[in-house]
Short mmCIF file of C-alpha atoms in Angstrom, two decimals:
data_model
loop_
_atom_site.label_atom_id
_atom_site.label_comp_id
_atom_site.label_asym_id
_atom_site.label_seq_id
_atom_site.Cartn_x
_atom_site.Cartn_y
_atom_site.Cartn_z
CA MET A 1357 12.43 -61.17 49.09
CA LEU A 1358 15.33 -63.32 48.00
CA ARG A 1359 17.90 -63.57 50.77
CA THR A 1360 21.46 -63.89 49.56
CA ALA A 1361 24.22 -65.19 51.77
CA PHE A 1362 26.91 -63.33 49.92
CA ALA A 1363 25.58 -59.81 50.57
CA THR A 1364 27.99 -58.85 53.34
CA ALA A 1365 31.05 -60.38 51.69
CA LEU A 1366 31.12 -58.07 48.69
CA LYS A 1367 32.80 -55.04 50.20
CA THR A 1368 36.19 -56.35 49.13
CA HIS A 1369 35.16 -58.95 46.57
CA ALA A 1370 35.58 -56.80 43.44
CA ARG A 1371 38.78 -54.98 42.79
CA ALA A 1372 39.45 -51.90 40.69
CA VAL A 1373 42.91 -52.22 39.16
CA PRO A 1374 45.13 -49.97 37.05
CA ARG A 1375 44.13 -49.99 33.38
CA THR A 1376 47.20 -51.91 32.24
CA ALA A 1377 46.38 -54.89 34.45
CA ALA A 1378 42.60 -54.77 34.50
CA LEU A 1379 42.02 -57.69 32.13
CA ALA A 1380 44.79 -59.91 33.42
CA ALA A 1381 44.26 -59.85 37.17
CA PRO A 1382 41.56 -61.89 38.89
CA ARG A 1383 39.56 -60.38 41.69
CA ARG A 1384 40.82 -61.24 45.17
CA ALA A 1385 40.38 -60.29 48.78
CA MET A 1386 42.47 -57.34 49.93
CA SER A 1387 45.76 -58.30 51.61
CA SER A 1388 46.72 -57.08 55.08
CA SER A 1389 49.26 -54.64 53.59
CA ALA A 1390 46.57 -53.20 51.34
CA GLU A 1391 44.21 -52.80 54.29
CA ALA A 1392 46.72 -50.45 55.90
CA ASP A 1393 46.53 -48.22 52.85
CA SER A 1394 42.80 -48.53 52.15
CA VAL A 1395 39.88 -46.14 52.19
CA THR A 1396 36.19 -46.73 52.88
CA PHE A 1397 33.39 -44.98 51.01
CA GLU A 1398 29.83 -44.80 52.28
CA PHE A 1399 26.81 -44.76 49.97
CA GLU A 1400 23.76 -42.56 50.40
CA SER A 1401 20.54 -44.33 51.32
CA ASN A 1402 19.02 -43.87 47.86
CA THR A 1403 22.02 -45.24 45.95
CA PHE A 1404 20.43 -48.67 45.50
CA GLU A 1405 16.84 -49.85 45.28
CA GLY A 1406 15.95 -53.54 45.12
CA TYR A 1407 13.12 -55.45 43.48
CA ASN A 1408 12.64 -58.92 45.02
CA ILE A 1409 16.25 -58.93 46.19
CA ASP A 1410 18.37 -57.38 48.93
CA THR A 1411 20.53 -54.44 47.89
CA PRO A 1412 24.35 -54.34 47.96
CA ALA A 1413 26.28 -53.28 51.06
CA ALA A 1414 26.08 -49.59 52.00
CA SER A 1415 29.86 -49.10 52.00
CA VAL A 1416 32.88 -50.29 50.07
CA THR A 1417 36.58 -50.47 50.97
CA LEU A 1418 39.33 -50.17 48.35
CA SER A 1419 43.04 -49.59 48.37
CA LYS A 1420 43.90 -45.99 47.61
CA ALA A 1421 45.62 -47.06 44.40
CA ASP A 1422 42.52 -48.89 43.18
CA ALA A 1423 40.29 -45.96 44.11
CA VAL A 1424 42.47 -43.58 42.12
CA ALA A 1425 42.56 -45.99 39.18
CA LEU A 1426 38.80 -45.57 38.78
CA TYR A 1427 39.27 -41.82 38.49
CA ARG A 1428 42.05 -42.25 35.94
CA ASP A 1429 39.90 -44.52 33.79
CA MET A 1430 36.91 -42.17 33.84
CA GLN A 1431 39.08 -39.21 32.94
CA THR A 1432 40.64 -41.17 30.07
CA VAL A 1433 37.23 -42.20 28.71
CA ARG A 1434 36.05 -38.57 28.96
CA ARG A 1435 39.10 -37.37 27.04
CA LEU A 1436 38.65 -40.13 24.46
CA GLU A 1437 35.08 -38.98 23.78
CA MET A 1438 36.17 -35.35 23.64
CA ALA A 1439 38.72 -36.30 20.96
CA ALA A 1440 36.01 -38.14 19.03
CA ASP A 1441 33.72 -35.11 19.29
CA SER A 1442 36.41 -32.78 17.94
CA SER A 1443 37.40 -35.19 15.17
CA TYR A 1444 33.79 -35.54 14.04
CA LYS A 1445 33.38 -31.78 13.86
CA HIS A 1446 36.57 -31.60 11.77
CA LYS A 1447 35.09 -34.25 9.42
CA LEU A 1448 37.73 -36.82 10.27
CA ILE A 1449 34.92 -39.11 11.47
CA ARG A 1450 31.88 -39.73 9.27
CA GLY A 1451 28.57 -41.48 9.73
CA PHE A 1452 27.07 -42.40 13.08
CA CYS A 1453 28.94 -41.50 16.26
CA HIS A 1454 27.36 -41.91 19.71
CA LEU A 1455 29.32 -40.54 22.66
CA CYS A 1456 29.04 -41.50 26.34
CA THR A 1457 30.13 -38.14 27.77
CA GLY A 1458 28.49 -37.94 31.18
CA GLN A 1459 28.03 -41.70 31.44
CA GLU A 1460 31.66 -42.66 32.12
CA ALA A 1461 30.87 -44.19 35.51
CA VAL A 1462 29.02 -47.06 33.82
CA PRO A 1463 31.75 -48.61 31.62
CA VAL A 1464 34.44 -47.96 34.24
CA GLY A 1465 32.37 -49.26 37.14
CA VAL A 1466 31.20 -52.32 35.22
CA GLU A 1467 34.68 -53.35 34.12
CA SER A 1468 36.21 -52.86 37.57
CA ALA A 1469 33.89 -55.56 38.95
CA LEU A 1470 34.54 -58.17 36.24
CA THR A 1471 37.26 -60.65 35.36
CA ALA A 1472 38.81 -61.33 31.97
CA GLU A 1473 36.61 -64.44 31.69
CA ASP A 1474 33.42 -62.42 31.95
CA ALA A 1475 31.85 -61.07 28.77
CA VAL A 1476 30.32 -57.72 27.85
CA ILE A 1477 28.01 -56.80 24.99
CA THR A 1478 26.37 -53.43 24.45
CA ALA A 1479 24.70 -51.18 21.91
CA TYR A 1480 26.30 -48.46 19.81
CA ARG A 1481 27.44 -46.11 22.63
CA CYS A 1482 30.42 -48.39 23.02
CA HIS A 1483 33.72 -46.47 22.94
CA GLY A 1484 34.16 -46.47 26.72
CA PHE A 1485 33.42 -50.18 26.99
CA THR A 1486 35.86 -50.95 24.17
CA TYR A 1487 38.61 -49.10 25.99
CA MET A 1488 37.86 -50.73 29.34
CA ARG A 1489 37.81 -54.20 27.77
CA GLY A 1490 41.31 -53.69 26.36
CA GLY A 1491 41.02 -51.62 23.20
CA SER A 1492 43.75 -48.99 22.88
CA PRO A 1493 42.97 -45.28 22.42
CA VAL A 1494 44.87 -45.37 19.13
CA GLY A 1495 42.88 -48.37 17.90
CA ILE A 1496 39.56 -46.82 18.93
CA LEU A 1497 40.23 -43.43 17.36
CA ALA A 1498 41.66 -45.07 14.23
CA GLU A 1499 38.50 -47.16 13.93
CA LEU A 1500 36.34 -44.07 14.23
CA MET A 1501 38.28 -42.56 11.33
CA GLY A 1502 38.09 -45.72 9.23
CA ARG A 1503 41.83 -46.42 9.36
CA ARG A 1504 43.34 -49.86 8.82
CA ASP A 1505 44.83 -50.20 12.33
CA GLY A 1506 41.51 -49.58 14.01
CA VAL A 1507 40.14 -52.20 16.40
CA SER A 1508 37.92 -53.51 13.57
CA LYS A 1509 40.46 -52.81 10.81
CA GLY A 1510 38.70 -49.58 9.91
CA LYS A 1511 35.60 -51.39 8.65
CA GLY A 1512 33.35 -51.16 11.69
CA GLY A 1513 33.34 -47.53 12.74
CA SER A 1514 31.75 -46.14 15.87
CA MET A 1515 29.11 -48.82 16.36
CA HIS A 1516 31.11 -51.98 15.68
CA MET A 1517 34.11 -52.24 17.96
CA TYR A 1518 35.40 -55.39 19.61
CA ALA A 1519 37.97 -56.49 22.18
CA PRO A 1520 38.72 -59.69 24.16
CA ASN A 1521 35.38 -61.00 25.50
CA PHE A 1522 33.71 -57.83 24.27
CA TYR A 1523 31.10 -58.62 21.63
CA GLY A 1524 30.42 -55.07 20.48
CA GLY A 1525 29.12 -52.44 19.65
CA ASN A 1526 25.82 -53.39 17.94
CA GLY A 1527 23.82 -51.12 15.66
CA ILE A 1528 20.37 -52.72 15.83
CA VAL A 1529 18.37 -51.40 18.79
CA GLY A 1530 18.02 -54.11 21.43
CA ALA A 1531 19.49 -56.90 19.29
CA GLN A 1532 22.50 -57.32 21.58
CA VAL A 1533 20.31 -58.42 24.51
CA PRO A 1534 19.42 -61.91 23.19
CA LEU A 1535 22.97 -62.24 21.89
CA GLY A 1536 24.18 -61.58 25.43
CA ALA A 1537 21.88 -64.30 26.71
CA GLY A 1538 23.44 -66.60 24.14
CA VAL A 1539 26.96 -65.79 25.34
CA ALA A 1540 25.83 -66.54 28.90
CA PHE A 1541 24.38 -69.85 27.71
CA ALA A 1542 27.78 -70.74 26.25
CA GLN A 1543 29.45 -69.90 29.58
CA GLN A 1544 26.96 -72.09 31.44
CA TYR A 1545 27.31 -74.94 28.92
CA ARG A 1546 31.09 -74.88 29.28
CA ALA A 1547 30.80 -74.77 33.09
CA LYS A 1548 32.69 -71.49 33.32
CA LYS A 1549 32.49 -69.47 36.53
CA ALA A 1550 31.77 -66.32 34.57
CA CYS A 1551 28.88 -64.08 33.62
CA THR A 1552 27.82 -61.87 30.72
CA VAL A 1553 26.81 -58.23 31.06
CA ALA A 1554 24.28 -57.33 28.35
CA LEU A 1555 23.67 -53.58 28.25
CA TYR A 1556 20.89 -51.68 26.51
CA GLY A 1557 19.33 -48.23 26.73
CA ASP A 1558 15.96 -47.09 28.00
CA GLY A 1559 14.95 -46.61 24.37
CA ALA A 1560 15.51 -50.31 23.69
CA ALA A 1561 13.77 -51.46 26.87
CA ASN A 1562 10.40 -51.86 25.12
CA GLN A 1563 11.74 -54.19 22.43
CA GLY A 1564 10.05 -57.58 22.32
CA GLN A 1565 13.35 -59.40 21.91
CA VAL A 1566 14.47 -58.01 25.28
CA PHE A 1567 11.57 -59.75 27.03
CA GLU A 1568 12.15 -62.94 25.04
CA ALA A 1569 15.74 -62.91 26.29
CA PHE A 1570 14.50 -62.36 29.86
CA ASN A 1571 12.24 -65.41 29.57
CA MET A 1572 14.88 -67.77 28.21
CA ALA A 1573 17.50 -66.54 30.66
CA LYS A 1574 15.25 -67.23 33.62
CA LEU A 1575 14.03 -70.57 32.28
CA TRP A 1576 17.62 -71.78 32.18
CA ASP A 1577 19.00 -69.58 35.01
CA LEU A 1578 21.68 -68.19 32.74
CA PRO A 1579 24.52 -66.15 34.32
CA VAL A 1580 23.57 -62.92 32.58
CA LEU A 1581 23.19 -59.40 33.94
CA PHE A 1582 20.73 -57.34 31.91
CA VAL A 1583 21.82 -53.74 32.44
CA CYS A 1584 19.62 -50.86 31.30
CA GLU A 1585 21.52 -47.58 30.93
CA ASN A 1586 18.67 -45.18 31.58
CA ASN A 1587 19.90 -41.76 30.45
CA LYS A 1588 16.31 -40.44 30.39
CA TYR A 1589 16.00 -40.08 26.60
CA GLY A 1590 15.66 -42.64 23.82
CA MET A 1591 16.99 -40.57 20.92
CA GLY A 1592 14.83 -37.46 21.35
CA THR A 1593 11.98 -39.00 23.32
CA ALA A 1594 11.75 -38.74 27.09
CA ALA A 1595 11.44 -42.14 28.75
CA SER A 1596 8.13 -41.15 30.35
CA ARG A 1597 6.61 -40.58 26.90
CA ALA A 1598 7.69 -43.97 25.57
CA ALA A 1599 7.32 -46.40 28.49
CA ALA A 1600 4.27 -47.11 30.66
CA ASN A 1601 6.64 -48.27 33.38
CA THR A 1602 9.94 -46.41 33.72
CA ASP A 1603 11.08 -48.51 36.69
CA TYR A 1604 13.21 -50.55 34.33
CA PHE A 1605 14.75 -52.64 37.09
CA THR A 1606 11.30 -54.14 37.83
CA ARG A 1607 10.46 -55.06 34.26
CA GLY A 1608 11.95 -58.53 34.43
CA GLN A 1609 8.87 -59.49 36.51
CA TYR A 1610 10.12 -62.93 37.57
CA ILE A 1611 13.75 -61.72 37.52
CA PRO A 1612 14.98 -59.71 40.54
CA GLY A 1613 16.30 -56.23 39.87
CA ILE A 1614 18.37 -53.39 41.32
CA ARG A 1615 18.26 -49.70 40.52
CA VAL A 1616 21.65 -48.00 40.84
CA ASN A 1617 22.94 -44.44 40.85
CA GLY A 1618 24.75 -44.71 37.53
CA MET A 1619 26.53 -41.39 38.05
CA ASP A 1620 28.51 -42.93 40.93
CA VAL A 1621 31.33 -45.19 39.74
CA LEU A 1622 31.62 -46.87 43.14
CA ALA A 1623 27.90 -47.66 43.17
CA VAL A 1624 28.11 -49.19 39.70
CA ARG A 1625 31.13 -51.24 40.75
CA GLN A 1626 29.42 -52.40 43.95
CA ALA A 1627 26.20 -53.36 42.18
CA ILE A 1628 27.92 -55.28 39.38
CA ALA A 1629 30.15 -57.16 41.85
CA TYR A 1630 27.07 -58.12 43.87
CA ALA A 1631 25.11 -59.12 40.78
CA ARG A 1632 28.01 -61.04 39.28
CA GLN A 1633 28.36 -63.17 42.40
CA TYR A 1634 24.62 -63.83 42.39
CA ALA A 1635 24.76 -64.99 38.76
CA VAL A 1636 27.87 -67.17 38.91
CA ASP A 1637 26.54 -68.86 42.06
CA GLY A 1638 23.79 -70.33 39.90
CA ASN A 1639 20.92 -68.06 40.90
CA GLY A 1640 20.17 -66.96 37.35
CA PRO A 1641 19.85 -63.51 35.76
CA LEU A 1642 19.38 -60.07 37.27
CA VAL A 1643 18.06 -56.84 35.76
CA LEU A 1644 19.95 -53.69 36.74
CA GLU A 1645 19.00 -50.13 35.91
CA MET A 1646 21.78 -47.55 35.86
CA LYS A 1647 20.30 -44.08 36.24
CA THR A 1648 22.66 -41.92 34.22
CA TYR A 1649 22.71 -38.94 31.86
CA ARG A 1650 24.36 -38.01 28.58
CA TYR A 1651 25.51 -34.43 28.10
CA GLY A 1652 25.49 -34.48 24.32
CA GLY A 1653 22.79 -35.49 21.89
CA HIS A 1654 21.80 -39.03 21.04
CA SER A 1655 24.49 -38.93 18.36
CA MET A 1656 26.73 -36.26 16.89
CA SER A 1657 23.97 -35.29 14.45
CA ASP A 1658 21.64 -34.45 17.35
CA PRO A 1659 22.21 -31.10 19.12
CA GLY A 1660 20.37 -32.51 22.14
CA THR A 1661 18.55 -29.28 22.90
CA THR A 1662 15.22 -29.61 21.04
CA TYR A 1663 13.69 -31.99 23.57
CA ARG A 1664 15.38 -30.74 26.75
CA THR A 1665 16.64 -27.38 27.94
CA ARG A 1666 20.22 -26.22 28.13
CA GLU A 1667 19.51 -25.45 31.78
CA GLU A 1668 18.70 -29.12 32.43
CA VAL A 1669 22.00 -30.26 30.93
CA GLN A 1670 23.95 -27.63 32.85
CA HIS A 1671 22.20 -28.60 36.07
CA MET A 1672 23.23 -32.24 35.62
CA ARG A 1673 26.81 -31.21 34.82
CA SER A 1674 27.05 -29.02 37.91
CA THR A 1675 25.34 -31.35 40.40
CA SER A 1676 25.86 -34.94 39.21
CA ASP A 1677 29.00 -35.17 37.06
CA PRO A 1678 30.55 -38.59 37.73
CA ILE A 1679 34.14 -37.35 37.51
CA THR A 1680 33.77 -34.15 39.50
CA GLY A 1681 31.74 -35.88 42.21
CA TYR A 1682 34.22 -38.73 42.54
CA LYS A 1683 37.14 -36.30 42.61
CA LEU A 1684 35.66 -34.60 45.68
CA ARG A 1685 35.18 -37.96 47.42
CA LEU A 1686 38.79 -38.96 46.77
CA ILE A 1687 40.03 -35.71 48.28
CA GLU A 1688 37.64 -35.81 51.25
CA THR A 1689 38.64 -39.37 52.17
CA GLY A 1690 42.34 -38.71 51.74
CA ALA A 1691 42.69 -41.21 48.91
CA ALA A 1692 44.37 -38.56 46.75
CA SER A 1693 45.26 -34.90 46.84
CA GLU A 1694 44.00 -32.30 44.40
CA ALA A 1695 47.53 -32.06 42.99
CA ASP A 1696 47.59 -35.84 42.41
CA LEU A 1697 44.32 -35.69 40.49
CA LYS A 1698 45.37 -32.67 38.43
CA ALA A 1699 48.44 -34.63 37.37
CA ILE A 1700 46.18 -37.50 36.28
CA ASP A 1701 44.02 -35.05 34.31
CA LYS A 1702 47.07 -33.75 32.46
CA GLU A 1703 48.37 -37.25 31.79
CA ALA A 1704 45.00 -38.39 30.41
CA LYS A 1705 44.96 -35.42 28.05
CA ARG A 1706 48.51 -36.14 26.93
CA VAL A 1707 47.76 -39.83 26.29
CA ILE A 1708 44.67 -39.10 24.21
CA ASP A 1709 46.26 -36.21 22.31
CA ASP A 1710 49.15 -38.51 21.42
CA ALA A 1711 46.75 -41.29 20.41
CA LEU A 1712 44.79 -38.91 18.20
CA ALA A 1713 47.93 -37.76 16.41
CA LYS A 1714 48.96 -41.37 15.78
CA ALA A 1715 45.48 -42.36 14.58
CA LYS A 1716 45.41 -39.49 12.08
CA ALA A 1717 48.67 -40.74 10.55
CA ILE A 1718 47.36 -44.25 9.89
CA PRO A 1719 46.22 -44.86 6.27
CA GLU A 1720 42.83 -46.20 5.25
CA PRO A 1721 42.47 -49.93 4.45
CA ASP A 1722 43.28 -51.13 0.96
CA GLY A 1723 40.18 -51.56 -1.19
CA LYS A 1724 40.81 -55.28 -1.60
CA GLU A 1725 40.29 -55.78 2.15
CA LEU A 1726 36.59 -55.04 1.63
CA TRP A 1727 36.05 -58.74 0.94
CA ASP A 1728 37.97 -59.99 3.96
CA ASP A 1729 36.36 -61.01 7.27
CA VAL A 1730 32.88 -61.50 5.81
CA TYR A 1731 33.09 -65.25 6.36
CA VAL A 1732 35.52 -67.23 8.51
CA LYS A 1733 38.54 -68.33 6.50
CA GLY A 1734 38.10 -71.88 5.30
CA SER A 1735 34.31 -71.68 5.11
CA GLY A 1736 34.41 -72.64 1.45
CA VAL A 1737 32.38 -69.68 0.20
CA PRO A 1738 33.35 -69.37 -3.50
CA TYR A 1739 32.27 -65.77 -4.13
CA LEU A 1740 30.52 -62.70 -2.79
CA ARG A 1741 28.02 -60.67 -4.79
CA GLY A 1742 28.50 -56.98 -5.31
CA ARG A 1743 25.89 -54.35 -6.05
CA VAL A 1744 25.83 -55.47 -9.68
CA PRO A 1745 27.07 -58.72 -11.31
CA GLU A 1746 30.26 -57.02 -12.49
CA GLU A 1747 31.24 -56.45 -8.86
CA THR A 1748 31.04 -60.12 -7.87
CA HIS A 1749 34.21 -61.10 -6.03
CA HIS A 1750 35.60 -64.61 -6.45
CA TYR A 1751 37.93 -65.96 -3.78
#
């Protein structure tokens, strides 16, 4: 087993901060004044499981404000996805649309353990990550509707969203994993004390390019965290039918791994903080598996009930919901009252309802913008071909 000297120091290393300051504030140790207004959460014994590495600490201490901020962010992401769901059904959103309803603890927990210098790259279930990396609800919803003020100018849609140090939103299964290794290589080359979180699903875990990225990352000890969001189903196929080994956190072989309860935002935060420190200290990559669950189908075109029962989904909602479970913990520890949290729920709904109304009012991009942003300005590309010669565009 690898023995890491930083294991006991991570209780207060990462810091959840209010959404408005999340990307600007570096992580720091809690001050004495914050300690007087802090709360400690204990983890169950099965929250973490290690492979060739010690597991994170079994408890975490946060200020009450930071603990509540995690709840606010999860509730906002949930409301954002609910607005996307409704807009798709009203035909305001077309094409592919993959929602993370049920998985909110992963983007919120990941971001709360990172700094603005760290990078994130993921697959196409990316709305929550876009928001947590700094995308606005208006910009995200406008992008989903193909409007010009969307985060990708209305030309990317659900699968291609970007934000500061957020490299998407990628539509090709597993392709973001080697790209994430490349971003981590750039961080290492530039001697930055930062890491890259490269996320992929259990359905992408069998891709050859994933294992190629593992190999290169370990050869060069790149500061990259390979995070598998295991929601049990790759499209409509149960993980056990597609993978000979569903212990995804062990599949790096020569790379240590940690399995995490991905329905617990504090567990995700704790694991990412621990793994980040390991990576930026020069120890190389880690593989993390977040055990999570999506309530809806693979995408909006999938009812999600042909390969699993409605009873299974309802059971997960009633026993493992990341927001409901965390709400109870906040109340039990005295971090917030039920009235406080109800007020946050109402505010999240108001913010997203307002964002949706604004997004609907934004016009679509002008047709001439189709040719913009294909190549970097100044690249010297004289023209772009259309579908037929008559559509060739000359710059």
